[in-house]
XYZ file of C-alpha atoms in Angstrom:
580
model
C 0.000 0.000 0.000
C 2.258 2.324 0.954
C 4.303 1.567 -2.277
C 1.513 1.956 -4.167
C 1.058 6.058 -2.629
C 5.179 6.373 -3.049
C 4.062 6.204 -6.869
C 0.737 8.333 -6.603
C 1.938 11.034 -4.785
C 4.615 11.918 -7.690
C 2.499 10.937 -10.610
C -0.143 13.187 -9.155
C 2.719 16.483 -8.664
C 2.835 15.907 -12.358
C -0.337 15.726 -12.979
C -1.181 19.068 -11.008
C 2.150 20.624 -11.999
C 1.276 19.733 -16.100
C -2.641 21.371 -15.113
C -1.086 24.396 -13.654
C 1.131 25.155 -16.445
C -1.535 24.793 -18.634
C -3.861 26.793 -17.042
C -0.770 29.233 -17.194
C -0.482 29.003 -20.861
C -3.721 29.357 -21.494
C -4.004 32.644 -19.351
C -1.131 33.724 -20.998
C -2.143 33.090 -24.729
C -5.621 35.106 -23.907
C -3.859 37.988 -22.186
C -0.989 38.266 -24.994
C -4.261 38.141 -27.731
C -5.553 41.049 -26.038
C -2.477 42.818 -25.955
C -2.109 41.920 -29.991
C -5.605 42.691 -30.558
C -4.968 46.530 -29.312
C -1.352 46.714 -30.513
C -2.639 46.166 -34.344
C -5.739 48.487 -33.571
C -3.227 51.462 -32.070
C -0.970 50.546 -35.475
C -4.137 51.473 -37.496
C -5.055 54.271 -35.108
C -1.355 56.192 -35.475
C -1.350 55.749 -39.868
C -4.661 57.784 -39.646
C -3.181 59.709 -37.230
C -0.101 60.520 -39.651
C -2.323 61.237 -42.137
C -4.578 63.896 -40.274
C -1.415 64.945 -38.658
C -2.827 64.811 -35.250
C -0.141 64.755 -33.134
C -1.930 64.112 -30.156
C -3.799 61.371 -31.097
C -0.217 60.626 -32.201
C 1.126 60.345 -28.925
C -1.888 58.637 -27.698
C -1.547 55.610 -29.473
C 2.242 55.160 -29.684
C 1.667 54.825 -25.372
C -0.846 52.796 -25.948
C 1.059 50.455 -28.549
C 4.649 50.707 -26.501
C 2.523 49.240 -23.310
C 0.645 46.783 -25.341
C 4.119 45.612 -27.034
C 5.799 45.602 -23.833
C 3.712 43.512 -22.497
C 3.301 41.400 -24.572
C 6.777 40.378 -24.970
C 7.356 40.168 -21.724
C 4.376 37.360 -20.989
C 6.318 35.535 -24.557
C 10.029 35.806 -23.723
C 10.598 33.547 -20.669
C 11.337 29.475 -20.978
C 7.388 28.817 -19.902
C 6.708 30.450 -23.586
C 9.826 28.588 -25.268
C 8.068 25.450 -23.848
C 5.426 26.043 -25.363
C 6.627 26.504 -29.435
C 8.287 22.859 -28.613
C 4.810 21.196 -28.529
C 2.980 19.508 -31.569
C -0.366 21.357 -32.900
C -0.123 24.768 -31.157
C 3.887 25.274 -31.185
C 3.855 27.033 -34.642
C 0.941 29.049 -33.007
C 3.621 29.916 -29.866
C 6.337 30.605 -31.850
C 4.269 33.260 -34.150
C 2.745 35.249 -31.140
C 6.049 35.604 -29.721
C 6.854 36.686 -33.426
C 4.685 39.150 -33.194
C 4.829 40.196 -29.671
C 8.989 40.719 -30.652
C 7.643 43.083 -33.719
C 5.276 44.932 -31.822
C 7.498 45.503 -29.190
C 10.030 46.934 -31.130
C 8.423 48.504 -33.431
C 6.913 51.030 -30.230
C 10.367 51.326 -29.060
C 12.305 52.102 -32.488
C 9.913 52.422 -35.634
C 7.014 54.569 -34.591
C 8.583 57.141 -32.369
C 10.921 58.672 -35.286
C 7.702 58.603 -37.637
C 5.872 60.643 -35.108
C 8.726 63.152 -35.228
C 8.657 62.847 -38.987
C 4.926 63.742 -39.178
C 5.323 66.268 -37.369
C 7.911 68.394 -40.118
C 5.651 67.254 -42.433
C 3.955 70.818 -42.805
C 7.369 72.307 -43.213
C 7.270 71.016 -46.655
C 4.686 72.813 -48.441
C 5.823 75.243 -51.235
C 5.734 78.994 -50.082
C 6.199 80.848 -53.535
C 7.187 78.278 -55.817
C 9.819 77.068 -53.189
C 10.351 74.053 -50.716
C 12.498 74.213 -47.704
C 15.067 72.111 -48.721
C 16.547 72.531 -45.160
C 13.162 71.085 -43.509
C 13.975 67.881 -46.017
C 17.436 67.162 -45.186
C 16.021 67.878 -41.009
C 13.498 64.633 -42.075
C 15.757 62.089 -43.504
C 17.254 60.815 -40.218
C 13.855 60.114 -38.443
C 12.509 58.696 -41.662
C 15.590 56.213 -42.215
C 15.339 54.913 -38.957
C 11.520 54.331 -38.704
C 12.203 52.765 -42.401
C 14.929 50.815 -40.776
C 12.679 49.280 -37.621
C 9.833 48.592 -39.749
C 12.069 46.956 -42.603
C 13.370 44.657 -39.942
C 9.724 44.318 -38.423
C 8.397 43.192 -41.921
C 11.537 40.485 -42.451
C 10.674 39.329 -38.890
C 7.255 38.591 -39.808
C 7.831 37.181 -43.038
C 9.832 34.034 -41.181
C 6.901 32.485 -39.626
C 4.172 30.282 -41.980
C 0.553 31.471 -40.375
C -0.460 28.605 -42.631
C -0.654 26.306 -39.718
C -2.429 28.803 -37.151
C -5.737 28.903 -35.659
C -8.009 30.681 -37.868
C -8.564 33.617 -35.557
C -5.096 34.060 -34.586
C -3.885 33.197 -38.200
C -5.968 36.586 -39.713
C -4.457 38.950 -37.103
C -0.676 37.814 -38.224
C -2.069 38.022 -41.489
C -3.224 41.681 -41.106
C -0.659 42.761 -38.896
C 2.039 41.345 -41.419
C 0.226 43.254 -44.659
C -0.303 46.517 -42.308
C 3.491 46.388 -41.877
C 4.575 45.483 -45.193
C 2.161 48.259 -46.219
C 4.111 50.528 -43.842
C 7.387 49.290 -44.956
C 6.982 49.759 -48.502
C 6.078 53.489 -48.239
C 8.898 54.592 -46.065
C 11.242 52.820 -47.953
C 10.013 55.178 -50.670
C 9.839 58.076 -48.350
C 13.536 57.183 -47.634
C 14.722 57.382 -51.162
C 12.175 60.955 -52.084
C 14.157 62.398 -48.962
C 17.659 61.307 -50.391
C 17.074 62.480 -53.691
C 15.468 65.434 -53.241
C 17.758 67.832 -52.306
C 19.812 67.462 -55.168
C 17.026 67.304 -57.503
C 15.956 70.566 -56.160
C 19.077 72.357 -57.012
C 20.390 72.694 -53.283
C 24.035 72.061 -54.536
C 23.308 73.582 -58.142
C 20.803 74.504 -60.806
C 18.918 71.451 -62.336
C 17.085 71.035 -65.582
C 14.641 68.437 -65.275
C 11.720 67.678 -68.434
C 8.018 67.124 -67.111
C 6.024 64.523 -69.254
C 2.656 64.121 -69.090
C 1.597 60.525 -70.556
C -1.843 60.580 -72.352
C -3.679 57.305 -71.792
C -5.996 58.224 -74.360
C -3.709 56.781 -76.517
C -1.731 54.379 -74.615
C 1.616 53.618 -74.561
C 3.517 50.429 -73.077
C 4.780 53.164 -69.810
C 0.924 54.370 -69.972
C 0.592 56.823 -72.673
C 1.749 58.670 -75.313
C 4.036 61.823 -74.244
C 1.541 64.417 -75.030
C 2.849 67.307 -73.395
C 6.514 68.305 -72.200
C 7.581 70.949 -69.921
C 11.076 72.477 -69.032
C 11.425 73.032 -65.569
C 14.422 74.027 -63.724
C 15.038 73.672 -59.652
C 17.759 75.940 -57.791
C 18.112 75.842 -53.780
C 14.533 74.406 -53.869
C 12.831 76.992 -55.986
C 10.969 75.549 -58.809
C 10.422 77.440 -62.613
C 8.447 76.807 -65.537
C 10.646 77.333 -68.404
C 9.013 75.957 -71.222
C 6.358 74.159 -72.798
C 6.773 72.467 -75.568
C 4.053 69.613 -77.214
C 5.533 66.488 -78.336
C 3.892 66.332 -81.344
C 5.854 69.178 -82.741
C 9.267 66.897 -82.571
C 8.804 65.499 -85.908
C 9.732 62.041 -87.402
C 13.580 61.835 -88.227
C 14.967 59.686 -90.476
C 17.051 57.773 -88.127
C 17.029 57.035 -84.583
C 17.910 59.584 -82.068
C 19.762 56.960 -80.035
C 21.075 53.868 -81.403
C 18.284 50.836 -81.287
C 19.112 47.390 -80.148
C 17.848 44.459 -82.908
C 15.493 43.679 -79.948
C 13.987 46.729 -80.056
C 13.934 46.972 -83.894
C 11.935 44.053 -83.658
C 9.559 45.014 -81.097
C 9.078 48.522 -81.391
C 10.527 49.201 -85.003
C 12.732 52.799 -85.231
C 9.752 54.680 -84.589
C 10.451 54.240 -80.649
C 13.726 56.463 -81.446
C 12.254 58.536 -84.520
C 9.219 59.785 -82.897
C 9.446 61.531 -79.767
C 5.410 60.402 -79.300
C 7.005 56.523 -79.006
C 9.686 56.756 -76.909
C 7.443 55.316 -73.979
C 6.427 52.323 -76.223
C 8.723 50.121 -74.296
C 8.133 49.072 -70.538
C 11.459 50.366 -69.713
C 11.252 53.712 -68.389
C 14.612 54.879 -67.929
C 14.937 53.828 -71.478
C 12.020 56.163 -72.705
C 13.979 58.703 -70.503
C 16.863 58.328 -72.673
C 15.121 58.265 -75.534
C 13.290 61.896 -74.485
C 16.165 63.423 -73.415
C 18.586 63.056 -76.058
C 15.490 64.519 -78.894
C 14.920 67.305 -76.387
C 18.703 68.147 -76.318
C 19.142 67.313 -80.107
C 16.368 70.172 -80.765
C 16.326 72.524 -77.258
C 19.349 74.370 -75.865
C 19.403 72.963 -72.345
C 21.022 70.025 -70.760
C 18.626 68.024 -68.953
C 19.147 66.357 -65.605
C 16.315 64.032 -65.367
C 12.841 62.760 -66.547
C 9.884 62.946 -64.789
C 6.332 61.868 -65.669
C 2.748 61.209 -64.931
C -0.411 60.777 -66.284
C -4.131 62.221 -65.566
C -4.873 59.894 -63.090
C -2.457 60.630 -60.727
C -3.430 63.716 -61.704
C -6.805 63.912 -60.093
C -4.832 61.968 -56.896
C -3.105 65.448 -56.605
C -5.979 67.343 -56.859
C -7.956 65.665 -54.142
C -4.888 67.303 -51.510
C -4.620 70.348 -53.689
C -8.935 71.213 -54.416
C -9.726 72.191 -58.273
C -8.056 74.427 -60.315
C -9.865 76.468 -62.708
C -9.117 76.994 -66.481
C -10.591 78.881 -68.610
C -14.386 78.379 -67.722
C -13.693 75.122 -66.773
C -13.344 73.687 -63.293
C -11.132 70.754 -63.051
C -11.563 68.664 -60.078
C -10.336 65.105 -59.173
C -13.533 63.567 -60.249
C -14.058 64.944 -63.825
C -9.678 65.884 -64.445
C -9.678 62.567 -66.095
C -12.438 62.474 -68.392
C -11.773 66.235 -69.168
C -7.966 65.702 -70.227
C -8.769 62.723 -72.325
C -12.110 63.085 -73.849
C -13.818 66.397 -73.022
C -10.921 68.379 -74.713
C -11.094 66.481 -78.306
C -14.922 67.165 -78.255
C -14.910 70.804 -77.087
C -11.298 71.925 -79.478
C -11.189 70.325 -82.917
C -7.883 72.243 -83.513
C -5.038 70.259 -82.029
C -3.272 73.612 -81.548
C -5.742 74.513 -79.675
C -6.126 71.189 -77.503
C -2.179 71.650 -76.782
C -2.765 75.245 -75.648
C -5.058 74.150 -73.140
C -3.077 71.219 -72.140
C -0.349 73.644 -71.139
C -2.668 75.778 -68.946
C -3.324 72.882 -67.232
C -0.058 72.527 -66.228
C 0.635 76.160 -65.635
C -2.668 76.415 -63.104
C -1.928 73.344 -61.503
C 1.622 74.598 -61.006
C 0.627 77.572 -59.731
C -1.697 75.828 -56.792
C 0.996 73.867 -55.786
C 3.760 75.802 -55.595
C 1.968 78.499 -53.717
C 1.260 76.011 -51.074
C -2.170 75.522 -51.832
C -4.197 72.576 -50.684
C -3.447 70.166 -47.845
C 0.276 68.896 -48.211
C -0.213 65.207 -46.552
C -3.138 64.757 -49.038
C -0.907 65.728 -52.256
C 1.901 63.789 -51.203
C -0.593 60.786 -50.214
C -1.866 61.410 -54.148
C 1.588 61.232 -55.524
C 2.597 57.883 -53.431
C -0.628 56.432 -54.708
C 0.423 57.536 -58.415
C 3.532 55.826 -58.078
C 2.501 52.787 -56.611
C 0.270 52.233 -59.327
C 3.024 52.662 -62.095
C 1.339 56.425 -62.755
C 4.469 58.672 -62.005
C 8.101 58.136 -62.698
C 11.573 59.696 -62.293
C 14.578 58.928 -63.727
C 17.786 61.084 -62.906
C 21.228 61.202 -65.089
C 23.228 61.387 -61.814
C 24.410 57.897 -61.052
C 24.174 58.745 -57.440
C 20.778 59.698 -57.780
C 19.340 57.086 -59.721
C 20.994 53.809 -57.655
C 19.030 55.510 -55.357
C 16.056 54.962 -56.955
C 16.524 51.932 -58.337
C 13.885 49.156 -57.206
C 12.006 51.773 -55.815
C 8.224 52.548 -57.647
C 8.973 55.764 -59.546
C 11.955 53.892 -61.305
C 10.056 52.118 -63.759
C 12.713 49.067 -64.655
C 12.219 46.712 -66.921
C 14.114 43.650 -64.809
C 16.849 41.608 -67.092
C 18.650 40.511 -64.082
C 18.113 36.614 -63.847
C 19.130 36.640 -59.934
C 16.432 38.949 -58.958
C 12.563 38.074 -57.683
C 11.005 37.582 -61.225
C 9.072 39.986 -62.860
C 6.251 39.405 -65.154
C 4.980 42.320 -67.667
C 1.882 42.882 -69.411
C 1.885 46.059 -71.632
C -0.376 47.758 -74.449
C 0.383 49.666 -77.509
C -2.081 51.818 -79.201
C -2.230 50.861 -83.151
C -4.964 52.834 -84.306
C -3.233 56.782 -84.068
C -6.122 57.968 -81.854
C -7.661 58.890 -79.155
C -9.735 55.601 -78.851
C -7.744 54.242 -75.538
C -10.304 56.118 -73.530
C -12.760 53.552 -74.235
C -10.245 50.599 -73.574
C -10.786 48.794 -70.467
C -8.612 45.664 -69.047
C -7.714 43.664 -66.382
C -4.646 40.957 -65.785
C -4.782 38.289 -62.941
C -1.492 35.732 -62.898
C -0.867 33.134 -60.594
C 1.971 31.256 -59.068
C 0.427 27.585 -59.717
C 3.959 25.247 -58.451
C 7.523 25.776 -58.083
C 10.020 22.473 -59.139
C 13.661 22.644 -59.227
C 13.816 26.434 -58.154
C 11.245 27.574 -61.243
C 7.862 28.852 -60.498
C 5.019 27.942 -63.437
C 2.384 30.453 -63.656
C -1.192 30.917 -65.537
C -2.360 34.496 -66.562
C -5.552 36.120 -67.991
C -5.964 39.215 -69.126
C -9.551 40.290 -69.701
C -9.825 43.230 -72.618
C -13.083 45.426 -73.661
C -13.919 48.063 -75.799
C -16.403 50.374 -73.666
C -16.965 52.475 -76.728
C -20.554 53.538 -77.995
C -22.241 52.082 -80.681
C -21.838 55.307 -82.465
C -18.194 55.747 -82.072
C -17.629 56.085 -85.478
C -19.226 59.740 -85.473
C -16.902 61.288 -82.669
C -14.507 63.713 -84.176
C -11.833 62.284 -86.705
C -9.277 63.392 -84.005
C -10.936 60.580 -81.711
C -11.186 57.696 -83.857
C -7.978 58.420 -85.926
C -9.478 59.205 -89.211
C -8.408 58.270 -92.651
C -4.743 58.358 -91.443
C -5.958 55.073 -89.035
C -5.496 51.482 -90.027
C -8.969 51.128 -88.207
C -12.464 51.425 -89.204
C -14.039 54.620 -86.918
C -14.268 53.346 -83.746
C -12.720 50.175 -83.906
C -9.464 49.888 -81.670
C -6.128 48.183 -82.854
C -4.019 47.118 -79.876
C -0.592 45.297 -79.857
C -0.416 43.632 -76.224
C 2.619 41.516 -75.136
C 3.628 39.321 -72.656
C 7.074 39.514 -71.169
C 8.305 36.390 -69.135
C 10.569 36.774 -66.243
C 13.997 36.578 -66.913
C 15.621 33.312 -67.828
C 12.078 32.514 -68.447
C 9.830 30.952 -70.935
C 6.060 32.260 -72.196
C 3.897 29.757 -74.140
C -0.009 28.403 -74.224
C -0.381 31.781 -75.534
C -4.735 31.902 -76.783
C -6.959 34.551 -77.691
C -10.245 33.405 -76.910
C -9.553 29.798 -76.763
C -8.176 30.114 -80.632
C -3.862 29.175 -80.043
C -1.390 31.676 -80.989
C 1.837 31.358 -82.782
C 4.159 30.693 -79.764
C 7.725 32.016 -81.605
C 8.660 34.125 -78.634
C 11.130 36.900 -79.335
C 13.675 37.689 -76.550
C 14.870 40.733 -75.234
C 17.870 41.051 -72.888
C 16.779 37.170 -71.834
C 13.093 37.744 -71.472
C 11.390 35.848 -73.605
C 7.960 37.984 -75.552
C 4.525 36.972 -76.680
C 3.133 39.421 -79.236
C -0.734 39.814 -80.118
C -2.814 42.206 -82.242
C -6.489 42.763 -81.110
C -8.833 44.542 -83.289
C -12.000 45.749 -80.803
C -15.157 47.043 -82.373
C -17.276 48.706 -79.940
C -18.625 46.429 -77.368
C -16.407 44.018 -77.734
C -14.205 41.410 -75.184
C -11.794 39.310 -75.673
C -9.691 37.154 -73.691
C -5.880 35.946 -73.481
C -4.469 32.923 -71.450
C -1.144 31.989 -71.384
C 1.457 30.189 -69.300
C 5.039 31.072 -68.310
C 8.115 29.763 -66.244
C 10.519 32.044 -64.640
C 14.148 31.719 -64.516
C 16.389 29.416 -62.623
C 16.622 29.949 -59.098
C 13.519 32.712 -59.171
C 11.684 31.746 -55.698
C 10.478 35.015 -54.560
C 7.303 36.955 -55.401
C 6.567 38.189 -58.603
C 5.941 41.326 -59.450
C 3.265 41.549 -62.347
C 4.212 44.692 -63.987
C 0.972 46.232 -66.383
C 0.741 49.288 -68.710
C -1.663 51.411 -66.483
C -4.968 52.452 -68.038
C -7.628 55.330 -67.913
C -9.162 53.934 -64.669
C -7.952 54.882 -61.649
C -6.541 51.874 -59.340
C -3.712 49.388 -59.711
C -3.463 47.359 -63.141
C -0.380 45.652 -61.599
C 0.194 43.110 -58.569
C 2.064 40.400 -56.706
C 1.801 36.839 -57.371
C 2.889 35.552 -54.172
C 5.579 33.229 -54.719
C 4.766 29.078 -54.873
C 7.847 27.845 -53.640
């Protein structure tokens, strides 16, 4: 009997001792939800925050997420927690909390703090007569790269753990927390570059001659439209001049290229792309449309130019939601008609191109104006030009190596990716055919998906979905609209040339147009290999393209899908998240 309790009386300790500790856990795992539950709330809280530039609310929050952090990691950092990642079913689960509890932590210690101080020079930066305070940027860039540091390292933390495995509820709070963060990561990193660039690109150690291009998506172009309008514009110690404005349709045609063509881009784009200024941005490489523009603009024009920079109407009407409408002539242009206005209203209300051009350029000049005055609500217009860029709607390229490593990778560079040992990029672009103004009417869509990855290669499927919104009666719009007897097209009918651009090292084949098989005899540029397809759309019309490619050897990240952006506002392009 009594040998019989010897063995009870331990087996029980363990017993209790294994209850306890659970109990523990289990206390533990709801208190450290609640702390994650408020820590991603206050993260939400302090970006709208930013954004209002409420510094209070501000401060608020970042307490409020520094005590939530805190404790967090400290109920997830002793050997009780450790204990608990080493057990099967919920030790993934344990080993992500104390993920984030690590991310949160830090991120109220080291990444919010300098954004707070950041936020709060924000203001500094509006214009004041046609001038920015190049001093208040250079004051913003060490805050800014160290919140861009701690979040960086808070977004690679994340991005270790699989929330595959998780309980569902705890699995969509990494899930938003991680995409909140990458979010957040993403646009300092680009805040990081604008402030490292910018004070050299705004003349603070010498004047700078930079070329505004405004892409027309009315007739679109591989980068998004046609260069329709270029403008001089030169920066000294911040201050900001409108030289010149010239239209692009008054380069003319020269009999050779302006730059020497590679036989890839013979192929593709023919000599046009460096005979006709309105082709340059045919390709999906912008710093080679750059090129392109600035050596016909120095071939013609006096001045040496220092960089590119362009955008289209639809970021456009992004700025104008910080900046309010701008008036011209006796129309008022406002973020919800700027579009429509730019690329349809104008060839309806001007038949004389000349006269179209002139009001193009008092677009600019007004819009100028507003902004550089410091009108309009600065977080909102730089909010408008960060959406722009993300959505492959503005772009800068600079001819000062410094500068432009600098903004390489980043979303106003614009790089068409040849480099085999980089995350693969896939690109979808369109081409007007028809010489008109008909791309208003073109509407599309492109979805591709990482299917499997074998051997280090990822396979993907793709769709792109393409319209004509046009009316039945397009063929009576003005001549200017529908191209006119100088088109290949009936009136109103739309010739596009889309192509598909594998990832480098990669392969693209399976190519069909609805469900009818196209000629798969890919051409290859700089080791990308390229689908080509003509579509002819009558008004009303869809069609639809599949296709299949491989990317290159070793390519196991995400892929970037890279499309021409159109006349709708939002993001043609996306991420494929990566298979392997």
């Amino acid at each position: 009997m009594r040998s019989r309790r010897a063995w009870l009386w331990p087996l029980l300790t363990v017993f209790l001792l294994i209850g306890a500790w659970g109990a523990w856990s289990a206390w533990q795992t709801w208190q450290v939800y609640g702390d994650l539950d408020v820590a991603v709330e206050k993260v939400d809280e302090i970006e709208v925050a930013v954004e209002a530039g409420d510094s209070a609310r501000l401060e608020s929050a970042l307490d409020d997420l520094r005590a939530a952090g805190d404790s967090a990691r400290d109920r997830t950092d002793g050997f009780g927690w450790t204990a608990l990642t080493w057990l099967p079913v919920v030790g993934d689960d344990a080993s992500g909390v104390r993920a984030v509890a690590e991310v949160v932590s830090d991120l109220g210690a080291d990444g919010v703090e300098p954004m707070v101080r950041a936020s709060d020079g924000l203001d500094q930066l509006a214009p004041r007569d046609a001038r920015v305070d190049v001093a208040a940027l250079l004051e913003l860039r060490d805050p800014v790269a160290q919140a861009s540091t701690a979040v960086s390292a808070a977004s690679a933390r994340l991005a270790e753990e699989d929330p595959s495995g998780y309980v569902d509820r705890f699995k969509v709070k990494y899930r938003e927390l991680a995409a909140v963060v990458r979010d957040a990561d993403h646009a300092l990193s680009s805040v990081d570059t604008a402030l490292e660039v910018l004070p050299t690109m705004l003349g603070a150690d010498g004047p700078r001659n930079h070329l505004l291009v405004f892409q027309n998506n009315a007739e679109i172009r591989a980068t998004g439209g046609l260069p329709g309008a270029v403008t001089l514009a030169t920066a000294r110690d911040g201050r900001i001049e409108l030289v010149r404005q010239v239209a692009a349709n008054s380069f003319r045609q020269l009999d050779r290229p302006v730059l020497p063509l590679t036989p890839a881009e013979q192929q593709l784009y023919g000599p046009l792309l460096g005979t006709f200024m309105l082709n340059a941005t045919s390709t999906p490489d912008f710093p080679r449309a750059a090129e392109l523009i600035r050596a016909r603009w120095e071939r013609e024009q006096p001045e040496t130019i220092d960089s590119v920079v362009s955008l289209d109407p639809v970021a456009l009407s992004y700025v104008l939601e910080g900046t309010g409408p701008v008036k011209v002539r006796d129309i008022e242009l406002t973020a919800d008609n700027v579009v429509d206005e730019l690329l349809h209203e104008v060839y309806l209300r001007y038949e004389d191109p000349a006269e179209q051009d002139e009001f193009f350029r008092e677009v600019a000049r007004t819009t100028f104006d507003l902004i550089s005055s410091g009108g309009g609500d600065v977080r909102a217009l730089m909010s408008g030009l960060a959406r722009g860029a993300d959505e492959g709607r503005v772009f800068v390229h600079s001819f000062a190596e410094d500068e432009q490593q600098a903004l390489a990778g980043s979303d106003v560079a614009g790089e068409f990716v040849t480099d085999a040992a980089a995350d693969p990029q896939v690109t979808v672009t369109l081409n007007d055919l028809t010489m008109s103004k008909m791309s208003y009417f073109l509407d599309y869509d492109v979805s591709v998906t990482a299917t499997h990855c074998g051997g280090g290669r990822q396979a993907y499927t793709g769709h792109m979905r393409v319209s004509s919104s046009a009316p039945d009666d397009a063929a009576s719009l003005p001549a200017y609209i529908t191209g006119g007897e100088g088109s290949p097209a009936d009136p109103g009918t739309q010739f596009v040339m889309i192509r598909l651009y594998s990832p480098a090292g990669g392969e693209v084949s399976g190519v069909k147009l609805d469900a009818m098989s196209i000629d798969d005899a890919a051409i290859d540029q700089d080791g990308r290999r390229i689908a080509e397809l003509q579509l002819a759309l009558e008004p009303g019309q869809e069609s639809n393209i599949r296709w299949t490619m491989k990317s290159g050897a070793d390519q196991t990240g995400d892929t970037e899908i890279q499309v021409t952006p159109g006349v709708q506002s939002g993001a043609k392009s996306s991420v494929a998240r990566s298979a392997c």
